[in-house]
PDB file of C-alpha atoms in Angstrom:
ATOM      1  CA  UNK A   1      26.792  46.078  34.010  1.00  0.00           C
ATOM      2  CA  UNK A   2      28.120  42.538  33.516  1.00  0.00           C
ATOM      3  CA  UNK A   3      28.024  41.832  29.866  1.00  0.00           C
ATOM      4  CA  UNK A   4      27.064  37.855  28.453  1.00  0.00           C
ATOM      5  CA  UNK A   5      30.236  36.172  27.214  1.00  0.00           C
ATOM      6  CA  UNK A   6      30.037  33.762  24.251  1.00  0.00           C
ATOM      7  CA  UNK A   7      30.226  30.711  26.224  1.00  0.00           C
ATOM      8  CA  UNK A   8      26.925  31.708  28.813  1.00  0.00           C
ATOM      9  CA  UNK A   9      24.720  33.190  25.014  1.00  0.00           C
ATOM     10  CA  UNK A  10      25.482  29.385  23.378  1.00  0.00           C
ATOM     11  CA  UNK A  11      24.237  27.550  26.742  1.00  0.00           C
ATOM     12  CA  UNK A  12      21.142  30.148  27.610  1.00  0.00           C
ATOM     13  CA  UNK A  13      20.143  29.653  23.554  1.00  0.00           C
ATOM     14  CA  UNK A  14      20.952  25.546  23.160  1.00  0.00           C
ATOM     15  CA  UNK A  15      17.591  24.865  24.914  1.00  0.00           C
ATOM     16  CA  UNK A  16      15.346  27.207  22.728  1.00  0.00           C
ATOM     17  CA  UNK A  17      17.303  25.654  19.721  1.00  0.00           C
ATOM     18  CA  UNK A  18      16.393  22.285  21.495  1.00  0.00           C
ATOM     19  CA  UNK A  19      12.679  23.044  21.882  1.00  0.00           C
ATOM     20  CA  UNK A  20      12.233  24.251  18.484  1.00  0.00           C
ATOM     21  CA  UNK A  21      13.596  21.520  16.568  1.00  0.00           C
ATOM     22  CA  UNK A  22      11.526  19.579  18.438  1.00  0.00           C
ATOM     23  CA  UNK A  23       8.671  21.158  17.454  1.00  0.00           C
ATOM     24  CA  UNK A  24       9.417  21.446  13.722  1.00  0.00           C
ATOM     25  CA  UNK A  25      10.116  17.192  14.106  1.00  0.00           C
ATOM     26  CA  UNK A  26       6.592  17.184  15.627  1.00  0.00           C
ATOM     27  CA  UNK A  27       5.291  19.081  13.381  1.00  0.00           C
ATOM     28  CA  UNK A  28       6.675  16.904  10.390  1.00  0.00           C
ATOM     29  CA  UNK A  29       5.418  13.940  11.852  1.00  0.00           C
ATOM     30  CA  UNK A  30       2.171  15.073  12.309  1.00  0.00           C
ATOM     31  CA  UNK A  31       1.688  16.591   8.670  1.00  0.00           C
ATOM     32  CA  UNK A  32       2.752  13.008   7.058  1.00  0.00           C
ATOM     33  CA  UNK A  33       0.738  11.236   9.056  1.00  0.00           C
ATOM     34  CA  UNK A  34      -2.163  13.287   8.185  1.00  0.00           C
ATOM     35  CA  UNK A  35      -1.348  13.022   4.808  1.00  0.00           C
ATOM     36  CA  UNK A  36      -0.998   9.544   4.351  1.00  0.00           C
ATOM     37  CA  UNK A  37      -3.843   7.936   1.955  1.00  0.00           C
ATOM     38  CA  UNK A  38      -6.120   5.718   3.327  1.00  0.00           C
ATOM     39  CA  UNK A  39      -6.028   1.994   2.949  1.00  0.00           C
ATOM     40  CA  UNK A  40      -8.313  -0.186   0.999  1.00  0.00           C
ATOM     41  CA  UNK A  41     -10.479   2.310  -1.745  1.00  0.00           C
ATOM     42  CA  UNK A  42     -13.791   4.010  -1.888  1.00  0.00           C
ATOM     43  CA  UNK A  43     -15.822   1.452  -3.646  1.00  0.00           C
ATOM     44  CA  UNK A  44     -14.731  -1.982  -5.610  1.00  0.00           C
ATOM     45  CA  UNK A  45     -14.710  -0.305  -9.015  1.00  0.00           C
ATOM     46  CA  UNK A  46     -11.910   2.093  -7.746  1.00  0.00           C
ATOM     47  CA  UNK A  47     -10.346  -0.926  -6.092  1.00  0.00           C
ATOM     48  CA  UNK A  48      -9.658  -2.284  -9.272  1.00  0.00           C
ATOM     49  CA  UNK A  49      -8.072   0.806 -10.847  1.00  0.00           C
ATOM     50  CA  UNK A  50      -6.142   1.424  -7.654  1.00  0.00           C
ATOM     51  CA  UNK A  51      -4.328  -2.144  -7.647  1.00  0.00           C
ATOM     52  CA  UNK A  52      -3.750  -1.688 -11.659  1.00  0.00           C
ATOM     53  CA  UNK A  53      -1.828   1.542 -11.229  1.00  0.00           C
ATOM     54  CA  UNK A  54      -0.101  -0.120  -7.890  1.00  0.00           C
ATOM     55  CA  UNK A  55       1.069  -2.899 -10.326  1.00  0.00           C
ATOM     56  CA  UNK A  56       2.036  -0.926 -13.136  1.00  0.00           C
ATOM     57  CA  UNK A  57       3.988   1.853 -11.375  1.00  0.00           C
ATOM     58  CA  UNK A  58       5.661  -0.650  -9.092  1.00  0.00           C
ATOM     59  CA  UNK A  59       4.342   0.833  -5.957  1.00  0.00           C
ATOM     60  CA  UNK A  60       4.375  -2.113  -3.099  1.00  0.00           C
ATOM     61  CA  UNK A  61       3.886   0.275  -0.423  1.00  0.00           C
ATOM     62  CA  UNK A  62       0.237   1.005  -2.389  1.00  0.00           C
ATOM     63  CA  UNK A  63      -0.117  -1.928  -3.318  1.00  0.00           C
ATOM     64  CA  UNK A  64      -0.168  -3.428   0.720  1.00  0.00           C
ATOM     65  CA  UNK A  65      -2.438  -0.481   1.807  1.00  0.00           C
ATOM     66  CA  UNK A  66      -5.402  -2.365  -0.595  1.00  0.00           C
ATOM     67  CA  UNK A  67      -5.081  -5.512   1.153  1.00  0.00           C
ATOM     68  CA  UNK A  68      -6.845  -5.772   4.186  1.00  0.00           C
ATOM     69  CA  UNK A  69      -4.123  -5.958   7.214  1.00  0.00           C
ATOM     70  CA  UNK A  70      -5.217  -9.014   9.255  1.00  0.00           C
ATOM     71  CA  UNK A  71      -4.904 -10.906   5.489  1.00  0.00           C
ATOM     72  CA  UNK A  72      -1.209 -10.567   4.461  1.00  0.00           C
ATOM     73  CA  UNK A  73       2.047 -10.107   6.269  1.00  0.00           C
ATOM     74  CA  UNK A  74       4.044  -6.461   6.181  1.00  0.00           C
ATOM     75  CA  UNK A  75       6.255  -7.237   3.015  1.00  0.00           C
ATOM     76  CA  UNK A  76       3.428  -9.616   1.003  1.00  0.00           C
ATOM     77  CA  UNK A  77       3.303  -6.947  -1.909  1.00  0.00           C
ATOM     78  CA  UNK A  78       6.795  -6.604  -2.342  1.00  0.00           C
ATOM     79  CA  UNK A  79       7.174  -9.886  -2.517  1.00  0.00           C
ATOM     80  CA  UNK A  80       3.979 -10.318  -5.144  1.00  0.00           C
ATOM     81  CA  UNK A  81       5.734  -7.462  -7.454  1.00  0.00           C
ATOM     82  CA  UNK A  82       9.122  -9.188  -6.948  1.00  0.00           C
ATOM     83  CA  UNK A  83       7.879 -12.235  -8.272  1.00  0.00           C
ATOM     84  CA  UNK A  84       6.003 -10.776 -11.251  1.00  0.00           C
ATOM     85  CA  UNK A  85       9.045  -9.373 -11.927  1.00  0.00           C
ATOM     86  CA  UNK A  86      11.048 -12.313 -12.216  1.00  0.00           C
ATOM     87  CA  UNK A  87       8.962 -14.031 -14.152  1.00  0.00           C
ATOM     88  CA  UNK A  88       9.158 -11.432 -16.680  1.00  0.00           C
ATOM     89  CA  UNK A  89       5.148 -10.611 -16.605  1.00  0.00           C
ATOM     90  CA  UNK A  90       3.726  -7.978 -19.287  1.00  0.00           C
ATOM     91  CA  UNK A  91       0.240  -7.297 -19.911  1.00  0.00           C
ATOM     92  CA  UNK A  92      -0.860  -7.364 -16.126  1.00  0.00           C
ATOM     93  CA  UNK A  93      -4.160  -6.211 -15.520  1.00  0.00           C
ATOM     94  CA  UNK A  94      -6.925  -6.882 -12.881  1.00  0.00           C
ATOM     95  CA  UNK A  95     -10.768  -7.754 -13.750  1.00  0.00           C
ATOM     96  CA  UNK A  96     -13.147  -7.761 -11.350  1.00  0.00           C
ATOM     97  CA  UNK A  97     -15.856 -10.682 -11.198  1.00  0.00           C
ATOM     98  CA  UNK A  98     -18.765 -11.515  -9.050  1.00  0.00           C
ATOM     99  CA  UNK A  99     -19.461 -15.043  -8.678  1.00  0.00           C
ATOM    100  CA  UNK A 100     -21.919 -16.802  -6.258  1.00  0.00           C
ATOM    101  CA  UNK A 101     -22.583 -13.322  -4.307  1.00  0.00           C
ATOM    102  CA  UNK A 102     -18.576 -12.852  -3.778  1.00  0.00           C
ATOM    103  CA  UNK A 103     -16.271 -10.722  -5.629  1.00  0.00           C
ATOM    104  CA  UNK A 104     -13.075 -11.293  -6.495  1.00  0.00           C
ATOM    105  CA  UNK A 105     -10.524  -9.393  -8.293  1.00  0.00           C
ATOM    106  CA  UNK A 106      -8.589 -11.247 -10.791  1.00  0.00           C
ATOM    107  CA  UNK A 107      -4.998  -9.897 -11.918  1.00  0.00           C
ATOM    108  CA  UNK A 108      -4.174 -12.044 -15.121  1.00  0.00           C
ATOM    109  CA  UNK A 109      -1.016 -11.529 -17.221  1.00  0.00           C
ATOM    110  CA  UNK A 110       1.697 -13.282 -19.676  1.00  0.00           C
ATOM    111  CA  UNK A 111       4.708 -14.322 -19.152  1.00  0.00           C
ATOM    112  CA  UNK A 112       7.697 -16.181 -21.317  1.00  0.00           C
ATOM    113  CA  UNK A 113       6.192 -19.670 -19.160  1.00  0.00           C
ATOM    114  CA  UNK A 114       2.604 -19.336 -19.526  1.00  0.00           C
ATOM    115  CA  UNK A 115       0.075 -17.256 -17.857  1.00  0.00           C
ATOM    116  CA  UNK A 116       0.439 -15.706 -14.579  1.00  0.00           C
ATOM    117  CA  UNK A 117      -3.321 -15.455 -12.294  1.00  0.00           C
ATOM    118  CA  UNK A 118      -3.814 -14.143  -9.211  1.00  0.00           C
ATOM    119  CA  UNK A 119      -7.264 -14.008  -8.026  1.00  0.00           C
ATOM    120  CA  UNK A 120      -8.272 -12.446  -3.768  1.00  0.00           C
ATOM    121  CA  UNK A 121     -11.483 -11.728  -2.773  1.00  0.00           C
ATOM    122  CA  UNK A 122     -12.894  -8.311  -2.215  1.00  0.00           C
ATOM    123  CA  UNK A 123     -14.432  -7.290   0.809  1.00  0.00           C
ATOM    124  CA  UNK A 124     -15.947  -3.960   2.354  1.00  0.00           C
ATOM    125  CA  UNK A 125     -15.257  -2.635   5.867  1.00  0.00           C
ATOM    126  CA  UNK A 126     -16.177   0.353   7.108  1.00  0.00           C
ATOM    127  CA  UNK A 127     -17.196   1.885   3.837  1.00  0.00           C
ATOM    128  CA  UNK A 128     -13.268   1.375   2.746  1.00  0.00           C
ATOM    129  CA  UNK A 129     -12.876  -1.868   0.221  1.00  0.00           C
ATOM    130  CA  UNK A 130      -9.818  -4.195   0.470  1.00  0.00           C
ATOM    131  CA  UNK A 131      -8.309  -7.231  -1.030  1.00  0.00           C
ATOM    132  CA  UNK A 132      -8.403 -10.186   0.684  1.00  0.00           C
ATOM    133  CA  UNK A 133      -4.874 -12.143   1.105  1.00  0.00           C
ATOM    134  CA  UNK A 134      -6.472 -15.172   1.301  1.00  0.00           C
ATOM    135  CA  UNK A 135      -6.720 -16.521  -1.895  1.00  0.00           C
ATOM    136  CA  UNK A 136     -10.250 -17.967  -2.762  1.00  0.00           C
ATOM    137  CA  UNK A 137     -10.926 -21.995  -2.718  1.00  0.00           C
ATOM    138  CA  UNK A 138     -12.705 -22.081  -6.107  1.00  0.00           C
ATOM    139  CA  UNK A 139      -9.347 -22.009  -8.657  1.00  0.00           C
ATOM    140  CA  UNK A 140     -11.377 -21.772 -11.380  1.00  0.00           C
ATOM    141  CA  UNK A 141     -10.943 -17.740 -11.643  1.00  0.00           C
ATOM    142  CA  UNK A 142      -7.470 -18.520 -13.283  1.00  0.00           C
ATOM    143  CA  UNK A 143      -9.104 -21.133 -15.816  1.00  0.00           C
ATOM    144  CA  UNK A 144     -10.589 -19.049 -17.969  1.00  0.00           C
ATOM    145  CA  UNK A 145     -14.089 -20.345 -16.666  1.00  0.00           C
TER     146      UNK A 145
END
């Protein structure tokens, strides 16, 4: 009886070893994906909270899962935090406001130039609520009014 040499066990085992790290890869991708969070939030309430702990821990990746995707570019929160950043901003915090049947979150904050506003509007699709990257017309949410 002919018995396996080294060389023939490696080859007759590289394809199982090939198969089954494919399906642990699979598998990976699958469990991420399935655990990713949703975008926007549940209601515009928890909107608001969502986009203040975004801001505050720094999380841009967050941060563009609230915003509604055909509004802002891949990149636009980074970019937002970046900037807050530079300008040395403390005391950030959004409000939410409902004027003229629209709402619009409002994040508001200090900085060693003045005051730093950002106001989007809110919208609801699907049951999920989102910013809007479009900034609203009506610049008075940054003038105290």
């Amino acid at each position: 009886m002919p018995t396996m040499t080294g060389k023939r066990w490696k080859t007759r085992l590289l394809p199982a070893f090939l198969i089954a790290g494919f399906v642990v890869w699979m598998t990976m991708v699958c469990v991420s994906i399935a655990n990713e969070p949703p975008e926007g939030s549940a209601s515009a309430r928890s909107l608001r909270g969502d986009v203040a702990k975004a801001v505050q821990d720094q999380d841009a990746d967050r941060l563009q899962n609230l915003f509604h995707p055909d509004t802002v570019a891949d990149g636009y929160a980074t970019a937002l935090l970046e900037r807050l950043k530079e300008a040395e901003s403390s005391d950030v915090s959004p409000t939410l406001r409902t004027e003229d049947q629209q709402q619009v979150l409002v994040l508001k904050g200090t900085s060693a130039d003045g005051a730093v506003c950002v106001p989007w509007q809110v919208t609801e699709e699907d049951s999920r609520w989102y910013l809007d990257g479009t900034p609203p017309l009506n610049a008075h949410f940054c003038n105290g009014r």
